[in-house]
Tab-separated table of C-alpha atoms and ligand atoms in Angstrom:
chain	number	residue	atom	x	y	z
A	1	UNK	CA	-16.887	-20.251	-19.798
A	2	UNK	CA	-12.959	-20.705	-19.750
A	3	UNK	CA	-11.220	-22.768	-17.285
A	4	UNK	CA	-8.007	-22.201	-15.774
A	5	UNK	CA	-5.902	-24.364	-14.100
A	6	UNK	CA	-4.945	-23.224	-10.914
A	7	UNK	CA	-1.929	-24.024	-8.799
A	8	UNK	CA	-0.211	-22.138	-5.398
A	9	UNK	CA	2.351	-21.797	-3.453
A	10	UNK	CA	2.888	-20.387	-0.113
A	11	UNK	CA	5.438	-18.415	1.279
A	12	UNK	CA	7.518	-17.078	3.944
A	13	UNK	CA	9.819	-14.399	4.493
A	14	UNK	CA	12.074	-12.956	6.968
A	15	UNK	CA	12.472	-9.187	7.627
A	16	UNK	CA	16.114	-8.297	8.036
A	17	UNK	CA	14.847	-6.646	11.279
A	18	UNK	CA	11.232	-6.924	12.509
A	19	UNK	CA	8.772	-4.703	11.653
A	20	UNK	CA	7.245	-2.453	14.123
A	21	UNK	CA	3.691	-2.328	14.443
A	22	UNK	CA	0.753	-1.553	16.861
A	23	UNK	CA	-0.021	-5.004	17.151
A	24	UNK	CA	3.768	-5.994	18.059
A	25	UNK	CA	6.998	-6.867	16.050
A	26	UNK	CA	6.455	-8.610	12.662
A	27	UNK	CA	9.195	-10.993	12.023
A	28	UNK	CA	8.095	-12.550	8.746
A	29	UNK	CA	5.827	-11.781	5.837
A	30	UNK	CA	3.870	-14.759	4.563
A	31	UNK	CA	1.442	-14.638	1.062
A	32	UNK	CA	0.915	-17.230	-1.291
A	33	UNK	CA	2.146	-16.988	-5.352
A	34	UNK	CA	-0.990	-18.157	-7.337
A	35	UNK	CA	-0.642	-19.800	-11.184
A	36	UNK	CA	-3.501	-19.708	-13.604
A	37	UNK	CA	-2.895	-21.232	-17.086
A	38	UNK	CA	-5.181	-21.615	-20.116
A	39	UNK	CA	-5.390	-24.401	-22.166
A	40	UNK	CA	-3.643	-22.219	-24.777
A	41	UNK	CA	-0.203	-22.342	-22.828
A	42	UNK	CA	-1.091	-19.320	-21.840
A	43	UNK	CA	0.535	-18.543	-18.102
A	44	UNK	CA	0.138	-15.588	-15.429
A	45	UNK	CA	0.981	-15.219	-11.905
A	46	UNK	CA	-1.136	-13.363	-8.938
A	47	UNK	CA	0.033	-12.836	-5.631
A	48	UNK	CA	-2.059	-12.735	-2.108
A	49	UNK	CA	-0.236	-10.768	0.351
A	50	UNK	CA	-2.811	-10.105	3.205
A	51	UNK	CA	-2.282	-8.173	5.788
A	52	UNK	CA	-4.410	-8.498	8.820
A	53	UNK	CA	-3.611	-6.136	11.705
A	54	UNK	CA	-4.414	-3.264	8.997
A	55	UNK	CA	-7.654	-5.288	7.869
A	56	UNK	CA	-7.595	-7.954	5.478
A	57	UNK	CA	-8.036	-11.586	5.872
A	58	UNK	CA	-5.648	-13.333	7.659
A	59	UNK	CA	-2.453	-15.145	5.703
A	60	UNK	CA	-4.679	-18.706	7.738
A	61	UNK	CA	-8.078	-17.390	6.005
A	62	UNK	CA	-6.159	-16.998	2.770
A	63	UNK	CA	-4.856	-20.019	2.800
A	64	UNK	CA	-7.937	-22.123	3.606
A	65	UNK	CA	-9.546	-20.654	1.046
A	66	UNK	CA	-6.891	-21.662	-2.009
A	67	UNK	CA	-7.013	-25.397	-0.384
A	68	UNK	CA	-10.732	-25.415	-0.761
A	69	UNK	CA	-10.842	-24.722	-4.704
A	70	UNK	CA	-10.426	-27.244	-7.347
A	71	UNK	CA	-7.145	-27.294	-9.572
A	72	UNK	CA	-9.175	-25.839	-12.273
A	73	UNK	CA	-11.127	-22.864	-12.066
A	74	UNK	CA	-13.312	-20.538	-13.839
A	75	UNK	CA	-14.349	-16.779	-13.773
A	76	UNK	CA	-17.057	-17.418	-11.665
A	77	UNK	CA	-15.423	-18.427	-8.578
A	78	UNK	CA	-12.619	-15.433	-9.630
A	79	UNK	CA	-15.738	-12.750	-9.395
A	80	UNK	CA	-17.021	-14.501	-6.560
A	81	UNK	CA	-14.895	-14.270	-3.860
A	82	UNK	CA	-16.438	-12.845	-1.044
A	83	UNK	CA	-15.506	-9.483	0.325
A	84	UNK	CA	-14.404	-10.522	3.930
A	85	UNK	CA	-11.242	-11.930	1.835
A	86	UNK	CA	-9.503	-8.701	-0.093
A	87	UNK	CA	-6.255	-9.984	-0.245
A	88	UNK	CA	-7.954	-13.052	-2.358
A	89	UNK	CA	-9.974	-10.894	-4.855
A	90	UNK	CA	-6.784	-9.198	-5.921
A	91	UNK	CA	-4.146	-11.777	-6.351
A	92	UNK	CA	-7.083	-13.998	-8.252
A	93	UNK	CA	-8.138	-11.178	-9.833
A	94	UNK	CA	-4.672	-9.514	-11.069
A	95	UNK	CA	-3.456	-13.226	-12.302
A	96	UNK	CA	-6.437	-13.594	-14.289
A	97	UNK	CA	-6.116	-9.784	-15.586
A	98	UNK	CA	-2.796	-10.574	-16.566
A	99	UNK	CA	-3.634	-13.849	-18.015
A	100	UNK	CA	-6.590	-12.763	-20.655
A	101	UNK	CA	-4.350	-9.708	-21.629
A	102	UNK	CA	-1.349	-12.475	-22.485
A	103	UNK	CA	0.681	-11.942	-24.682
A	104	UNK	CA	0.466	-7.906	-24.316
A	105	UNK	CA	0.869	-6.761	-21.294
A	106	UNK	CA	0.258	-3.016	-21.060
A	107	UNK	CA	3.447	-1.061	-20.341
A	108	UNK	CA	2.805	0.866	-17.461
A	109	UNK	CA	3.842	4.896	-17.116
A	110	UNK	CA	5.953	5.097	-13.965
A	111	UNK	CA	5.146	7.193	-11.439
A	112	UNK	CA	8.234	8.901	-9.218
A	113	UNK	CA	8.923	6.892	-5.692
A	114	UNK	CA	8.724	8.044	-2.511
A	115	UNK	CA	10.983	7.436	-0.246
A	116	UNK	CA	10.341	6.216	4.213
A	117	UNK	CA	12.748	7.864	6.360
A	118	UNK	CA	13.740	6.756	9.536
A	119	UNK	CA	12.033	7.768	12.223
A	120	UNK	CA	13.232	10.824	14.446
A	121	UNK	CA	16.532	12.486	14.296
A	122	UNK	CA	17.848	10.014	11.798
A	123	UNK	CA	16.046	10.637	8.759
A	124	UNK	CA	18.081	14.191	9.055
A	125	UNK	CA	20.572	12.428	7.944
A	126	UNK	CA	19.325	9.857	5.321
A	127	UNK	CA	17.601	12.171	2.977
A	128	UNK	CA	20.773	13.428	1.000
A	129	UNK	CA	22.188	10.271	-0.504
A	130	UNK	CA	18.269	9.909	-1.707
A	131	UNK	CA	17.945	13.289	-2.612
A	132	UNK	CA	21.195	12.495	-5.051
A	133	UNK	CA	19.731	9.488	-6.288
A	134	UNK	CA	16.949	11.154	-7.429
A	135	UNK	CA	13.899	10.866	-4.797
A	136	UNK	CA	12.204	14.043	-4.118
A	137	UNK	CA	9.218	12.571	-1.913
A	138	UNK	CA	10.273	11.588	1.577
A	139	UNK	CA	7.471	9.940	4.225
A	140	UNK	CA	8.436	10.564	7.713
A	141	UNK	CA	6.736	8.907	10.782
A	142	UNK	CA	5.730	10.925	13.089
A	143	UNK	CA	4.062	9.911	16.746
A	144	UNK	CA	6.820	8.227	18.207
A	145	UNK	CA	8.618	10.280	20.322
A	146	UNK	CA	7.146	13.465	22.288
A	147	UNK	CA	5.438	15.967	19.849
A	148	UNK	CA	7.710	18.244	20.969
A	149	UNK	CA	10.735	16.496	20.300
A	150	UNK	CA	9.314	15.526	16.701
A	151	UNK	CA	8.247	18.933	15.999
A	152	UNK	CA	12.008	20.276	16.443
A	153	UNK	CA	13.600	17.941	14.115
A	154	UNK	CA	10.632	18.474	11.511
A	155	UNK	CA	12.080	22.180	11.307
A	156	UNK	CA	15.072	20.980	10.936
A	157	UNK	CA	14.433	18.699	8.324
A	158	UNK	CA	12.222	21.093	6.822
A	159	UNK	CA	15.195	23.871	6.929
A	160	UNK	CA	17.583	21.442	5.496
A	161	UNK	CA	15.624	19.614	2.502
A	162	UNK	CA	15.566	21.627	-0.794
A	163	UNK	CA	12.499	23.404	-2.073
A	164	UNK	CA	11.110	20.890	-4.387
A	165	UNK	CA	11.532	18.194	-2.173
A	166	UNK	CA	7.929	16.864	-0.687
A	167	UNK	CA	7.631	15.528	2.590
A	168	UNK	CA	4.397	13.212	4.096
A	169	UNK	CA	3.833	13.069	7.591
A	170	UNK	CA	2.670	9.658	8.453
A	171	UNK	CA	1.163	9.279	11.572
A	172	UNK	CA	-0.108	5.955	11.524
A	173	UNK	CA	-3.367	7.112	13.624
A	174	UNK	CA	-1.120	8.033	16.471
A	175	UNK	CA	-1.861	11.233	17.209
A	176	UNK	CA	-4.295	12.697	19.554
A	177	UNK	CA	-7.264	15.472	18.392
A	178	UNK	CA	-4.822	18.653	20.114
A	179	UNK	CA	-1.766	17.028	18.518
A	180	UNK	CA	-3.056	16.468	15.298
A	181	UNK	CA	-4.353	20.379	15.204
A	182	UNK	CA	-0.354	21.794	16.307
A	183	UNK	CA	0.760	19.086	13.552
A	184	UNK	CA	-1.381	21.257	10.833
A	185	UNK	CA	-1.000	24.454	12.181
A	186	UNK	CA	2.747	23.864	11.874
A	187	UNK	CA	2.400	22.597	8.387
A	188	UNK	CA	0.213	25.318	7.463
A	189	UNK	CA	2.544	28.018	8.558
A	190	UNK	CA	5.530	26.155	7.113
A	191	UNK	CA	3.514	26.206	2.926
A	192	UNK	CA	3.898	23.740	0.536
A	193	UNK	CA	6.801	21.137	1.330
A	194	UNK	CA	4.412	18.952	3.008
A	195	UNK	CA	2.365	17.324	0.654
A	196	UNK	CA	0.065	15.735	3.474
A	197	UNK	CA	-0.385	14.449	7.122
A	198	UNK	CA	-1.299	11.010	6.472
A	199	UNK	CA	-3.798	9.062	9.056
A	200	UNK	CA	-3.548	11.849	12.077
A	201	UNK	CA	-6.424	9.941	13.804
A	202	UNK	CA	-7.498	7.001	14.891
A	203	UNK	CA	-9.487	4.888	12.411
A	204	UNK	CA	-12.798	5.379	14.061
A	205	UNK	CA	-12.105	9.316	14.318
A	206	UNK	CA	-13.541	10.369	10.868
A	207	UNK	CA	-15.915	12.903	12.015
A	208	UNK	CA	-12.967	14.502	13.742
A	209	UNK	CA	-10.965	13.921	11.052
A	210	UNK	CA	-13.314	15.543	8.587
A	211	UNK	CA	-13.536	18.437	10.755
A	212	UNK	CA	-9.507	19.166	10.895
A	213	UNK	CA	-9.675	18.545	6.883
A	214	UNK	CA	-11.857	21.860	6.702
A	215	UNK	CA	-10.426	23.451	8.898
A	216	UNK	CA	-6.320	23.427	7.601
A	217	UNK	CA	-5.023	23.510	4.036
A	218	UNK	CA	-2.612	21.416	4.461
A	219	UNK	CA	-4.182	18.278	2.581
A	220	UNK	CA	-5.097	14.849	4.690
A	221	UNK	CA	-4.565	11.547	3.466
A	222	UNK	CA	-6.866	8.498	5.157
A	223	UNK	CA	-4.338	5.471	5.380
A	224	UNK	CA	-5.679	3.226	8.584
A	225	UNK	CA	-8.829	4.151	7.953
A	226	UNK	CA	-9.215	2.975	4.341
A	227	UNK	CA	-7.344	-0.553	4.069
A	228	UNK	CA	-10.261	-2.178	1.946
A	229	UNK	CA	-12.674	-1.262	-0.510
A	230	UNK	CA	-15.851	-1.227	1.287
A	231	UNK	CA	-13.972	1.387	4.128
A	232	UNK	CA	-13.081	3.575	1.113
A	233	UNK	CA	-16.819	3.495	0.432
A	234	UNK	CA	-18.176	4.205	3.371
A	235	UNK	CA	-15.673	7.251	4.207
A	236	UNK	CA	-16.690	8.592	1.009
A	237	UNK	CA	-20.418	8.364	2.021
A	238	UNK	CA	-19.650	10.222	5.155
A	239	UNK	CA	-17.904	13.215	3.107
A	240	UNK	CA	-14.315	12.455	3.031
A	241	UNK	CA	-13.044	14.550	-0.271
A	242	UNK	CA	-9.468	14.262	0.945
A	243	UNK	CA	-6.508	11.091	-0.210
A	244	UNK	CA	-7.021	8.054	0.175
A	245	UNK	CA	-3.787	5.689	0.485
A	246	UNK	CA	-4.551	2.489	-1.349
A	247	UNK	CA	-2.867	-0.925	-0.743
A	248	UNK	CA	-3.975	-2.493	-3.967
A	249	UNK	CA	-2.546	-5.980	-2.270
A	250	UNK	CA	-5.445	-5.569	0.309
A	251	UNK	CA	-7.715	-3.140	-1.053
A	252	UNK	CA	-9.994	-6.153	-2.559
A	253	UNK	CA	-11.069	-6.698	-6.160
A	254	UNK	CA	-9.337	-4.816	-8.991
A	255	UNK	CA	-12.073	-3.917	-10.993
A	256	UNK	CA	-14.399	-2.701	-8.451
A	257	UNK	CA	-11.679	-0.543	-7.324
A	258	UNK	CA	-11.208	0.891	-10.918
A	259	UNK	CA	-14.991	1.552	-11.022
A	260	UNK	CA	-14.993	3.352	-7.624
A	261	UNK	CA	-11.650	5.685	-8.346
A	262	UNK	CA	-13.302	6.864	-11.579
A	263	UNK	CA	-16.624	7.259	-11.207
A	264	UNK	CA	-16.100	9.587	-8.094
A	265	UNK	CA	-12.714	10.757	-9.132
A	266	UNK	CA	-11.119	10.154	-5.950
A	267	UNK	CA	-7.363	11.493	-4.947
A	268	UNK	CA	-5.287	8.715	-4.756
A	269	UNK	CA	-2.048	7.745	-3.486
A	270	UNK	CA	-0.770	4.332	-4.014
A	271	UNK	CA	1.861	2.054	-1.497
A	272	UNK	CA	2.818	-1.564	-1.113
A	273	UNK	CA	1.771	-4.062	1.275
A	274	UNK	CA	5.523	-5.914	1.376
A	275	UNK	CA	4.626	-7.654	-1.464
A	276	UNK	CA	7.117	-9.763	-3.789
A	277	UNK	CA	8.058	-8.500	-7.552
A	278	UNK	CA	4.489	-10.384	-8.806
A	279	UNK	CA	1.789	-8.324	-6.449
A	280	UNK	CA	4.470	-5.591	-6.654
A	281	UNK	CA	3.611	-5.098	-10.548
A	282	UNK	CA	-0.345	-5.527	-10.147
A	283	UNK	CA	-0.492	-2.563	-7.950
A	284	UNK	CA	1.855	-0.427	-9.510
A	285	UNK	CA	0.153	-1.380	-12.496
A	286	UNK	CA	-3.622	0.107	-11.213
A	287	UNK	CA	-1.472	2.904	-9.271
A	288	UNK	CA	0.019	3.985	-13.133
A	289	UNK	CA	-3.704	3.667	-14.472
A	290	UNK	CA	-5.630	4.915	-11.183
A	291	UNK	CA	-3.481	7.993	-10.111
A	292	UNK	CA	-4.962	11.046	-11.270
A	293	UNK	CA	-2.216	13.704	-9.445
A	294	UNK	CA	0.564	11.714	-10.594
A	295	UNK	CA	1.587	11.860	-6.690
A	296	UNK	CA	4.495	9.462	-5.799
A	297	UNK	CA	4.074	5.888	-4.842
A	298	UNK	CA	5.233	4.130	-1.806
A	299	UNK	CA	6.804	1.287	-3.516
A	300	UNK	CA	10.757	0.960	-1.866
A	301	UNK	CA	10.449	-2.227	0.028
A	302	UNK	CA	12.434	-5.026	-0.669
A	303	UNK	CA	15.255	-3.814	1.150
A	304	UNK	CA	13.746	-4.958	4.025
A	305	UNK	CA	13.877	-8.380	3.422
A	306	UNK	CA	16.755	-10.913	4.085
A	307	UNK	CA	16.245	-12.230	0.562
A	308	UNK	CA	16.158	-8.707	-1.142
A	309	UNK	CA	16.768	-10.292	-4.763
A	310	UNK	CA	13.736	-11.803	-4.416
A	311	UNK	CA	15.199	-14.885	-6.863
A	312	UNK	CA	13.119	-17.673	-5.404
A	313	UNK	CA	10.358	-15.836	-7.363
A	314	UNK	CA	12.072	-15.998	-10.539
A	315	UNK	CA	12.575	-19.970	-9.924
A	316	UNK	CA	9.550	-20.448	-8.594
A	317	UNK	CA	8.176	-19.162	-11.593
A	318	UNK	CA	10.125	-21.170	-13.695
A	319	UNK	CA	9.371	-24.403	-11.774
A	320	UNK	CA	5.881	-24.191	-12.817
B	1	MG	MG1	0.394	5.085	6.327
């Protein structure tokens, strides 16, 4: 069996304004950069960007478990890594991907961007200068302010964005069961600029969820509800037929994620965890190979970050 050397580094880094979540305001993003080398010189990076208030490990858990491996490693402990750690199995995973396919790398079709919005009256004006630059997917949030409120700028912005333009509703399992029905009944009536209504429900409302998916044709997508591999599975098992949003950073292993997308041909739509430039690859890499509607990605998200040029990557990368 081959052995890798294996070598980390964590990190931290500061939003240029804190992130709101449910679980309060998220200052600063921490994951740790992972090295494996061959004994051939060959190099590859892997990045662990956990996320833990939508499900993975924490960035602690990750953490204690780089500290507790050896400085060389083998495939073994790579396919090994249990389950309850996601954001582990794909930063080990990808790095080691990367590192057997050295020196060719497969180039990766792109797939068009979509673009967040501001929330509430402000994305009315935001879309344009996108719009111009080329984006033609837009993700709104919605469940912020009163539905009523929302649903009067949403025909506005509906009125206002041109006719190819695609617009997701993301309601980060906000809404309520009545909501979420006015939500679709809107969409419905309005036809095909919105391309879903992402996460309506709370994660444990699937059975609801399921029902409101038969019931409307404007599509669903299950965000909340399906942050890691073994969730995807089990919604699947219950009947859900509609998108899935996958964080590859935090879905778990690569490869069993390959095996479940394409054996049950599942709908996919792919976004980022706030990764860096090296986990940012991996998963647009499986997003270009996994995406079967070629449906835009969620990608756009260093320009939250004080250190948007991300160039303590490139000299990290260069240290090593
Ligand atoms: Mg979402």
């Amino acid at each position: 069996m081959t052995h890798f050397r294996f070598e980390f580094h964590p990190y931290r880094r500061k939003f240029k304004r804190p992130l709101q979540t449910k679980h309060g305001n998220w200052q600063f993003r921490q994951g740790i950069i992972l090295r494996l080398s061959d004994n051939c010189d060959h190099i590859a990076f892997g990045e662990i960007a956990p996320l833990s208030w939508f499900g993975s490990e924490t960035f602690e858990q990750a953490l204690a478990f780089c500290r507790q491996l050896p400085s060389q490693i083998d495939e073994e402990i790579i396919f090994s890594i249990p389950n309850e750690l996601p954001a582990c199995q794909f930063g080990f995973e990808s790095a080691w991907e990367t590192l057997i396919s050295n020196p060719q790398i497969p180039q990766s079709r792109q797939l068009p961007l979509s673009y967040l919005l501001p929330a509430k009256e402000a994305a009315l004006q935001e879309w344009q200068p996108l719009w111009n630059q080329g984006y033609r997917t837009f993700k709104w949030k919605i469940g912020i302010a009163p539905i009523k409120e929302e649903l009067q700028i949403f025909h506005q912005l509906v009125r206002s964005l041109p006719a190819a333009a695609k617009l997701r509703l993301d309601a980060n399992g906000g809404l309520n069961y009545m909501q979420a029905q006015k939500w679709l009944q809107v969409c419905d009536e309005i036809g095909g600029i919105v391309e879903f209504l992402e996460q309506p429900l709370a994660v444990e409302a699937l059975e609801a969820t399921l029902e409101l998916s038969k019931r409307f044709s404007t599509p669903i997508a299950l965000d909340e509800s399906v942050a890691t591999l073994s969730q995807m599975q089990e919604s699947y098992q219950r009947g859900w037929r509609g998108i899935f949003v996958i964080k590859p950073s935090i879905v778990g292993s690569p490869r069993r994620l390959r095996e479940f997308c394409q054996s049950r041909q599942i709908d996919a739509v792919f976004s980022s965890a706030f990764e860096t430039a090296i986990g940012r690859q991996a998963a647009l890499n499986l997003a270009a190979e996994l995406s079967r509607h070629n449906r835009a990605v969620g990608f756009g998200v260093s320009q939250w970050f004080e250190d948007e040029d991300e160039s303590w990557i490139q000299e990290l990368c260069q240290i090593y």
